[in-house]
Amino acid sequence: MTAAYPYPNSPQHIGHARTYTIADVNARYHRMKGYNTLFPMGFHYTGSPLFAMAKRLREGDPEIIETFTKIYRIPKSTQEKLKDPKSMASYFRDDIKKGMVEIGFSIDWRREFTTTDPLYSRYIEWHFRTLNRKGLITRGTHPVAWCPNDKSPVGVVDTQGDVEPEIGESYLVKFQKDGVVYPTSTLRPETVFGVTNLWVNPEATYVRARVDEELWIVSRETVEKLQHQNRKVAVEREIQATELLWKTVRNPVTGNEIPIFPGSFVEPDNGTGVVMSVPGHAPYDYQALTDLKARYPDSAEAGPTLQVTNPISIIKLEGFSDLPAADLIQKFGVKDQNDPHLEHATQELYSKEFHDGVMKENTGGYSGMQVAKAREAIAQELTRQGKIETLLELKNAPVVCRCGTKCLVHILENQWFINYGDPEWKKLAHKCLDQMLILPEEIRAEFNYTLDWLRERACARTVGLGTKLPWDPNWIIEALSDSVVYMAYYILSKYFTKYWVVFKKFEKDTSKLPDAFFNFTLLGEGAVDRVAEETGVPKRILNAIRTEFEYFYPVDMRHSARELVSNHLSFYI
């Protein structure tokens, strides 16, 4: 029986106590019932969190120093020693282990290890060579969540707050004026028929830039995002938003001239910082347009277009008026564009229109088509015509790396991936899941969902603690890839410690421990006589490891946290 081993970058907290207490209660209960129950524990050193935290401590980050001093109550003299990542890991490991012992957890400490132990690294090298031999390691060009500062992919263990970055695709609808493109980011390309105006943030700085072969107007923050997605971007000059306001651009689909209005709600670092407004079918846009008209009642002050700009109805929705956005505004009692109820109104309307909406006559050849089908058809046609492109974004932005840098999407070339999208591997995973008891049972759907959408996942970084990729030592295996099947190592760890006289030679030079050792002890492959001769490990020890592994493995019970379903636990299966 195992529980997720802790990451020693802080003292033990109440979440640890809960997880390990539940595991310990189960271990003791099964022992009382007569089961020979193994409950081991190790420590997860590898990855970027320790690396980043030690760096912040070295750089005198006030927030970290205050946390260490006031919350963790670590003396300043001790903090000096923690500026080295491994020293920090050892300090917190000792602190966490002490707490576990004081609580009284019935852990078999003979099997303790850390993921930077030389023999563990050798085990991970074998693990990756095995995956590679099976064709489950690939190299290619894929989008990844990326830290521009560390110049490395990031996952849940690399971000502040343990946030799993989620990559999504949005469409860039290319409005134009005098040969200049105003790309607007949207998830609903079918609503281009109902655009009445564009929004820009009046306080933001925009740029006129040559993007590949076109001139674009985008927020200053967009430039870096485009560059990380293999775009050639050359900024010609910066533009204040006031230079754009009240001007007009042309809708690439309808040909209508539409104005640019100020919208303080526009986030310059979201999309392109230029937003298309569909007030008939977007509650945020409807309310923003209403607020703006109230703010500028005199057309002379804001230009002649504002007061005559009205919502356009393009989607028929049973049970709603021609302007469903207005209906939802009224239903939720929205007062202004800062009202939190706007988000609920938006989610409800978007869902209803997607599933039940029908395109109206003013959408040309898409009239009478279900919105769900029209979205895909319109996106394909406009892409073919060169009127829209795509932009990759982090759907759950802002995601912040542990070094303090905002993450973005990066198209990574020649990166190593574990191919969790392999169809046959997915079938095996689903078959295993079907045989498992999941508590609570409702979590099973989350596992099935995760196993279905999992694709290639970056498995190596250029910074942090960890095992070097065996065939490409410029890369370090990342923390959610070197901790997938660490549970098997608990069997090995006990014998590495017990027969240290035999195994110490391998710690000095791990290359002397061949894959044949792991193939025999963990997979049952090869003849014991030959493995003993090749490794110098006595047959009785090899047989003892193999026998114990077959006795205890596979794991009967795994205790973890729900947030790991979408990553570690599904990888584990």
XYZ file of C-alpha atoms in Angstrom:
573
model
C 0.000 0.000 0.000
C 1.438 3.380 -0.977
C 0.688 7.070 -0.583
C 2.109 9.885 -2.683
C 5.584 10.667 -1.421
C 6.087 14.295 -0.330
C 7.981 17.018 -2.125
C 10.341 18.427 0.533
C 10.225 22.130 -0.293
C 8.303 23.062 2.857
C 7.448 21.587 6.247
C 4.663 19.023 6.488
C 1.216 20.625 6.315
C -2.293 19.495 7.177
C -2.816 18.038 3.696
C 0.090 15.652 4.274
C -1.293 14.703 7.671
C -4.693 13.891 6.181
C -3.370 11.798 3.272
C -0.878 9.812 5.342
C -3.210 9.324 8.306
C -5.845 7.768 6.045
C -3.175 5.531 4.524
C -1.823 4.578 7.953
C -5.298 3.733 9.274
C -5.819 1.442 6.291
C -2.412 -0.177 6.773
C -3.077 -0.877 10.454
C -6.603 -2.112 9.730
C -5.387 -4.648 7.177
C -2.610 -5.829 9.476
C -5.243 -6.442 12.150
C -7.114 -8.571 9.618
C -4.003 -10.688 9.116
C -2.577 -9.172 5.940
C 1.175 -8.717 5.581
C 0.916 -5.002 4.800
C 3.804 -2.972 3.419
C 3.534 0.814 3.866
C 6.770 2.465 2.587
C 7.792 6.087 2.069
C 10.282 8.078 0.004
C 10.954 11.720 -0.905
C 10.574 13.462 -4.247
C 13.582 15.751 -4.729
C 13.578 16.065 -8.507
C 12.041 18.780 -10.655
C 12.099 22.553 -10.554
C 10.285 23.569 -7.305
C 13.319 23.122 -5.035
C 15.570 24.577 -7.702
C 13.360 27.674 -8.032
C 12.819 28.133 -4.302
C 16.547 27.934 -3.537
C 17.187 30.460 -6.312
C 14.637 32.886 -4.837
C 16.256 32.475 -1.432
C 19.699 33.194 -2.908
C 18.344 36.300 -4.621
C 16.845 37.590 -1.378
C 13.188 37.342 -2.407
C 11.330 39.131 0.446
C 8.267 36.870 0.164
C 10.288 33.664 0.532
C 12.392 35.068 3.358
C 9.254 36.155 5.218
C 7.689 32.716 4.713
C 10.795 30.924 5.952
C 11.188 33.268 8.923
C 7.648 33.922 10.126
C 5.708 30.863 8.999
C 8.310 28.083 8.914
C 10.281 29.690 11.777
C 13.635 28.809 10.268
C 16.549 30.785 11.796
C 18.390 33.140 9.452
C 21.608 31.200 10.023
C 19.925 28.018 8.817
C 18.397 29.772 5.814
C 21.892 30.441 4.511
C 22.428 26.687 4.211
C 19.170 26.246 2.306
C 20.280 28.289 -0.684
C 21.488 25.031 -2.225
C 18.572 22.946 -3.602
C 19.808 19.622 -2.239
C 20.525 21.112 1.170
C 17.007 22.540 1.236
C 15.565 19.164 0.247
C 17.507 17.371 2.972
C 16.428 19.909 5.594
C 12.721 19.588 4.834
C 12.972 15.817 4.379
C 14.346 15.496 7.895
C 11.609 17.797 9.185
C 8.830 15.869 7.413
C 10.211 12.484 8.474
C 10.456 13.653 12.073
C 6.800 14.666 11.941
C 5.772 11.324 10.477
C 7.614 9.470 13.229
C 6.119 11.705 15.940
C 2.602 11.155 14.590
C 3.299 7.437 14.697
C 2.797 6.397 11.085
C 3.586 2.688 10.682
C 5.995 3.263 7.792
C 8.699 0.756 6.830
C 11.635 3.163 6.872
C 14.035 0.472 5.617
C 12.794 1.312 2.139
C 13.271 5.090 2.292
C 14.911 6.752 -0.705
C 15.088 10.086 -2.529
C 14.728 10.602 -6.252
C 18.256 11.974 -6.560
C 19.859 8.835 -5.118
C 22.324 7.505 -7.734
C 20.735 4.060 -7.851
C 17.272 5.570 -8.233
C 18.573 7.563 -11.198
C 19.869 4.327 -12.675
C 16.421 2.806 -12.216
C 14.848 5.766 -14.042
C 17.371 5.416 -16.867
C 16.291 1.770 -17.230
C 12.647 2.852 -17.106
C 13.151 5.306 -19.986
C 15.240 2.943 -22.067
C 12.418 0.425 -21.695
C 9.778 2.949 -22.794
C 11.991 3.979 -25.693
C 12.480 0.367 -26.756
C 8.697 -0.053 -26.795
C 8.319 2.978 -29.054
C 6.614 5.088 -26.386
C 9.193 7.888 -26.373
C 8.919 10.263 -29.305
C 10.694 13.368 -30.451
C 9.015 16.114 -32.361
C 7.497 19.563 -32.483
C 4.607 20.115 -30.113
C 3.071 22.962 -28.101
C 4.024 22.976 -24.433
C 3.455 25.216 -21.446
C 6.696 27.154 -21.140
C 8.623 29.346 -18.731
C 10.429 32.054 -20.755
C 12.848 32.635 -17.876
C 13.873 29.008 -17.322
C 13.527 28.295 -21.052
C 11.914 24.980 -20.229
C 8.526 23.209 -20.327
C 6.457 23.382 -17.146
C 3.954 21.025 -15.564
C 1.890 21.010 -12.405
C 4.914 20.516 -10.133
C 6.706 23.489 -11.709
C 4.049 26.136 -11.087
C 3.073 28.252 -8.122
C -0.020 26.776 -6.533
C 0.559 23.447 -8.338
C -1.531 24.523 -11.326
C -1.629 22.127 -14.278
C -1.253 24.294 -17.418
C -4.051 23.673 -19.928
C -3.352 24.483 -23.565
C -6.265 25.524 -25.755
C -6.723 26.860 -29.262
C -8.512 30.093 -30.115
C -9.297 31.623 -33.486
C -7.927 34.935 -34.716
C -10.501 36.685 -36.905
C -8.641 39.130 -39.136
C -10.455 42.478 -39.357
C -8.669 44.919 -41.676
C -8.250 48.574 -42.557
C -5.909 50.093 -45.139
C -3.825 46.918 -45.397
C -3.451 46.524 -41.626
C -4.857 43.482 -39.800
C -6.633 43.743 -36.439
C -6.677 40.089 -35.273
C -9.290 39.335 -32.613
C -9.185 36.205 -30.478
C -12.392 34.199 -30.096
C -13.624 30.701 -29.313
C -16.814 31.346 -31.319
C -15.952 32.058 -34.972
C -19.612 31.556 -35.955
C -20.478 34.831 -34.217
C -18.449 36.886 -36.707
C -21.756 37.642 -38.492
C -22.963 39.507 -35.390
C -19.930 41.695 -34.700
C -20.891 45.332 -34.118
C -17.550 46.771 -32.999
C -14.098 45.932 -31.667
C -12.860 46.586 -28.126
C -9.398 47.744 -27.079
C -8.205 48.604 -23.598
C -7.843 52.410 -23.458
C -5.006 52.142 -20.925
C -2.981 49.533 -22.827
C -0.081 49.935 -25.203
C -0.426 48.383 -28.646
C 2.098 47.800 -31.410
C 2.127 47.912 -35.166
C 4.174 44.879 -36.116
C 4.982 42.859 -39.185
C 3.836 39.319 -38.407
C 5.180 37.006 -41.076
C 3.957 38.764 -44.259
C 1.245 40.996 -42.753
C 1.002 44.185 -40.695
C -0.857 43.576 -37.430
C -2.151 45.746 -34.595
C -1.917 43.805 -31.317
C -1.174 44.505 -27.670
C 2.458 44.762 -26.679
C 2.061 41.618 -24.571
C 0.994 39.607 -27.619
C 4.344 39.943 -29.357
C 6.123 37.454 -27.103
C 3.295 34.935 -27.444
C 3.476 35.077 -31.231
C 7.248 34.719 -31.233
C 7.006 31.578 -29.113
C 4.650 30.063 -31.688
C 7.122 30.190 -34.562
C 5.937 33.536 -35.913
C 8.335 36.063 -37.360
C 7.481 39.294 -35.565
C 9.105 42.668 -36.187
C 7.682 45.579 -34.196
C 7.579 48.801 -36.209
C 6.325 51.094 -33.465
C 4.247 51.307 -30.320
C 0.722 52.737 -30.448
C -1.328 54.120 -27.606
C -4.888 52.816 -27.549
C -6.197 56.357 -27.948
C -4.858 56.321 -31.528
C -7.189 53.432 -32.332
C -10.393 54.554 -30.639
C -13.433 55.499 -32.742
C -11.725 54.468 -35.993
C -13.354 51.818 -38.168
C -12.240 48.459 -39.561
C -13.812 46.043 -42.035
C -15.448 42.764 -41.029
C -13.716 40.095 -43.185
C -16.954 38.106 -43.604
C -19.781 40.641 -43.889
C -17.723 43.503 -45.292
C -19.346 45.904 -42.805
C -17.364 48.854 -41.479
C -17.388 48.674 -37.679
C -15.942 51.056 -35.047
C -13.332 50.485 -32.355
C -14.581 51.296 -28.856
C -12.799 51.530 -25.476
C -13.250 48.563 -23.141
C -11.416 48.647 -19.830
C -12.302 44.970 -19.314
C -10.034 43.923 -22.203
C -6.928 42.165 -20.875
C -3.868 43.037 -22.977
C -2.213 39.704 -22.192
C -5.288 37.665 -23.124
C -5.610 36.779 -26.790
C -4.294 39.696 -28.835
C -5.667 42.487 -26.660
C -8.163 43.235 -29.447
C -11.655 41.802 -28.928
C -14.598 41.504 -31.295
C -17.937 42.527 -29.801
C -21.093 40.463 -30.346
C -23.592 42.124 -27.968
C -26.550 40.121 -29.239
C -25.009 36.853 -28.032
C -22.332 37.792 -25.495
C -23.511 39.197 -22.136
C -20.172 40.919 -21.475
C -20.382 42.760 -24.791
C -24.033 43.694 -24.334
C -23.393 45.182 -20.902
C -20.192 46.931 -21.985
C -21.980 48.545 -24.922
C -24.844 49.606 -22.646
C -22.408 51.116 -20.132
C -20.465 52.913 -22.862
C -23.592 54.496 -24.337
C -24.585 55.737 -20.885
C -21.107 57.163 -20.382
C -21.095 59.023 -23.712
C -24.678 60.183 -24.329
C -23.434 62.938 -26.645
C -22.334 61.543 -30.012
C -20.120 64.567 -30.563
C -17.921 63.458 -27.695
C -17.531 59.814 -28.742
C -18.122 60.012 -32.454
C -21.277 59.421 -34.476
C -21.146 55.616 -34.456
C -21.613 54.806 -30.768
C -25.281 55.651 -30.237
C -26.304 53.956 -33.492
C -24.384 50.755 -32.756
C -26.941 48.124 -31.820
C -26.834 44.354 -31.236
C -27.295 42.043 -34.218
C -29.236 38.802 -33.813
C -27.686 35.846 -35.689
C -28.688 32.788 -33.617
C -32.198 31.542 -32.924
C -32.594 30.018 -29.469
C -35.893 28.497 -28.390
C -37.361 30.217 -25.337
C -35.338 33.405 -25.809
C -35.852 36.701 -27.590
C -33.843 37.817 -30.620
C -31.218 39.105 -28.156
C -30.542 36.260 -25.704
C -27.641 38.202 -24.170
C -30.124 40.845 -23.019
C -32.394 38.119 -21.628
C -29.585 36.669 -19.511
C -28.538 40.136 -18.329
C -32.067 40.649 -17.058
C -32.332 37.149 -15.571
C -29.185 37.566 -13.477
C -29.883 41.198 -12.589
C -26.540 42.407 -13.956
C -25.905 46.051 -13.047
C -22.689 46.862 -14.917
C -19.758 45.206 -16.693
C -17.977 44.554 -13.373
C -20.880 42.487 -12.020
C -19.681 38.927 -11.153
C -23.018 37.546 -12.372
C -21.870 38.274 -15.918
C -19.702 35.168 -15.870
C -22.663 32.949 -14.935
C -24.785 34.580 -17.628
C -22.044 34.033 -20.190
C -21.496 30.367 -19.351
C -25.226 29.629 -19.469
C -25.785 31.362 -22.796
C -22.702 29.925 -24.499
C -23.702 26.411 -23.475
C -27.340 26.794 -24.563
C -26.442 28.328 -27.921
C -23.820 25.675 -28.638
C -26.187 22.774 -27.956
C -29.568 24.230 -29.005
C -28.878 27.297 -31.153
C -29.630 27.530 -34.880
C -27.983 29.998 -37.273
C -30.373 32.640 -38.709
C -30.985 33.755 -42.301
C -28.441 36.597 -42.067
C -25.569 34.082 -41.840
C -25.688 33.175 -45.533
C -25.044 29.554 -46.400
C -25.031 28.576 -42.739
C -28.683 29.514 -42.217
C -30.608 26.759 -40.444
C -27.440 24.988 -39.321
C -26.945 23.941 -35.695
C -24.409 26.209 -33.970
C -22.221 23.228 -33.018
C -21.871 22.267 -36.696
C -21.685 25.841 -37.963
C -18.747 26.640 -35.699
C -16.585 23.958 -37.275
C -17.781 24.630 -40.822
C -17.215 28.390 -40.575
C -13.783 27.929 -39.008
C -12.722 25.598 -41.825
C -14.026 27.871 -44.582
C -12.531 31.064 -43.148
C -9.219 29.299 -42.593
C -9.236 28.220 -46.234
C -9.914 31.835 -47.245
C -7.115 33.128 -45.021
C -9.544 35.211 -42.964
C -8.818 33.517 -39.646
C -5.813 31.861 -38.057
C -5.262 30.097 -34.741
C -3.475 31.057 -31.547
C -2.550 28.708 -28.729
C -3.172 29.965 -25.206
C -3.096 28.689 -21.644
C -6.811 28.305 -20.934
C -6.288 28.670 -17.190
C -3.904 31.647 -17.374
C -2.287 33.221 -15.528
C -0.055 30.246 -14.762
C 3.100 31.307 -12.921
C 6.323 29.307 -12.815
C 7.897 28.761 -9.415
C 10.612 31.198 -10.493
C 7.908 33.893 -10.625
C 7.599 34.194 -14.415
C 4.259 34.044 -16.233
C 4.090 30.975 -18.441
C 2.914 30.876 -22.048
C 2.546 28.392 -24.907
C 5.717 27.570 -26.792
C 6.128 25.475 -29.933
C 8.991 23.245 -28.905
C 11.103 21.592 -31.568
C 13.135 18.429 -31.058
C 11.609 17.914 -27.623
C 11.279 14.481 -26.025
C 7.790 13.247 -25.166
C 6.170 10.239 -23.553
C 3.457 9.249 -26.006
C 0.457 8.747 -23.740
C -1.650 9.034 -26.893
C -0.573 5.607 -28.181
C -3.900 3.803 -28.944
C -2.829 0.369 -27.715
C -1.433 1.839 -24.497
C -4.725 3.656 -23.924
C -6.652 0.393 -24.359
C -4.479 -1.298 -21.745
C -4.927 1.631 -19.373
C -8.719 1.547 -19.729
C -8.681 -2.227 -19.209
C -6.699 -1.781 -15.994
C -8.993 1.002 -14.803
C -12.040 -1.232 -15.358
C -10.558 -3.746 -12.905
C -9.821 -1.166 -10.212
C -11.883 -0.040 -7.234
C -11.929 3.768 -7.166
C -13.015 5.592 -4.017
C -15.050 7.697 -4.323
C -16.546 5.966 -7.374
C -17.531 9.228 -9.093
C -13.832 9.924 -9.705
C -13.766 7.073 -12.237
C -15.287 9.339 -14.887
C -12.393 11.777 -14.411
C -9.908 8.944 -14.961
C -11.669 7.823 -18.148
C -11.784 11.411 -19.399
C -8.082 11.930 -18.685
C -7.022 8.664 -20.295
C -9.001 9.635 -23.400
C -7.500 13.097 -23.892
C -3.904 12.348 -22.881
C -1.488 12.851 -25.751
C 2.248 13.426 -26.023
C 3.644 14.958 -22.848
C 7.027 16.658 -22.595
C 9.157 14.453 -20.367
C 12.382 16.435 -20.079
C 13.594 19.870 -19.038
C 16.853 21.769 -19.245
C 16.920 22.926 -15.604
C 16.219 21.414 -12.208
C 17.257 18.381 -10.226
C 16.863 14.948 -11.739
C 18.120 12.127 -13.924
C 19.681 12.916 -17.275
C 17.969 11.437 -20.292
C 20.126 8.368 -21.064
C 20.527 9.007 -24.792
C 20.495 12.824 -24.660
C 22.212 14.081 -21.464
C 21.469 17.721 -22.318
C 17.962 17.019 -21.035
C 16.839 16.243 -17.465
C 13.846 13.942 -16.980
C 11.083 16.053 -15.450
C 9.364 15.433 -12.132
C 6.097 13.928 -13.387
C 7.988 11.507 -15.611
C 10.548 10.186 -13.122
C 7.851 9.497 -10.510
C 5.400 7.385 -12.484
C 6.334 3.912 -11.217
C 8.578 4.761 -8.289
C 6.495 2.402 -6.109
C 8.398 -0.564 -7.553
C 11.640 0.946 -6.288
C 10.577 0.444 -2.657
C 11.378 -3.246 -3.110
C 14.814 -2.508 -4.542
C 15.647 0.204 -2.023
C 15.463 -2.160 0.941
C 17.987 -4.528 -0.630
C 20.284 -1.751 -1.809
C 20.506 -0.678 1.843
C 20.588 -4.146 3.403
C 23.366 -5.379 1.102
C 25.235 -2.110 0.817
C 28.558 -3.949 0.626
C 27.374 -5.547 -2.607
C 25.725 -2.498 -4.178
C 28.006 0.367 -3.135
C 30.206 -0.153 -6.199
C 27.231 0.725 -8.409
C 26.590 3.988 -6.569
C 30.112 5.131 -7.389
C 29.591 4.205 -11.050
C 25.957 3.491 -11.836
C 26.774 2.523 -15.419
C 28.107 -0.764 -14.029
C 24.582 -1.781 -13.009
C 23.180 -3.155 -16.288
C 19.582 -3.201 -17.432
C 19.699 -6.968 -17.016
C 19.447 -6.450 -13.227
C 16.152 -4.553 -13.496
C 14.841 -6.795 -16.261
C 15.275 -9.829 -14.009
C 14.190 -8.435 -10.640
C 11.217 -6.414 -11.930
C 10.166 -8.119 -15.169
C 11.361 -11.680 -14.570
C 13.374 -11.638 -17.785
C 16.674 -13.481 -18.150
C 18.382 -16.323 -16.299
C 19.512 -15.655 -12.739
C 22.907 -17.330 -13.318
C 23.690 -15.042 -16.217
C 22.489 -11.903 -14.393
C 24.547 -12.834 -11.333
C 27.612 -13.274 -13.496
C 27.057 -9.995 -15.346
C 26.369 -7.907 -12.239
C 28.388 -9.611 -9.531
C 25.254 -9.685 -7.351
C 24.865 -13.116 -5.681
C 22.020 -15.291 -6.950
C 20.431 -15.516 -3.514
C 20.053 -11.719 -3.403
C 18.693 -11.535 -6.941
C 16.197 -14.299 -6.198
C 15.206 -12.668 -2.906
C 14.465 -9.357 -4.655
C 12.498 -11.081 -7.404
C 10.518 -13.164 -4.904
C 9.649 -10.140 -2.764
C 8.694 -8.093 -5.792
C 6.297 -10.793 -7.005
C 4.912 -11.102 -3.469
C 4.114 -7.414 -2.922
C 3.653 -6.082 -6.453
C 1.431 -4.791 -7.984
C 0.334 -2.150 -5.486
C -2.980 -3.104 -3.862
C -3.956 0.327 -2.564
C -2.867 3.822 -3.592
C -3.697 6.931 -1.544
C -3.429 10.300 -3.250
C -5.216 13.575 -3.973
C -7.939 14.320 -6.512
C -5.875 16.978 -8.272
C -3.436 14.243 -9.358
C -6.073 12.375 -11.385
C -5.355 14.519 -14.448
C -1.634 13.813 -14.330
C 0.328 11.528 -11.993
C -2.391 8.988 -11.185
C -3.414 8.562 -14.817
C 0.240 8.315 -15.866
C 0.658 5.664 -13.163
C -2.147 3.553 -14.615
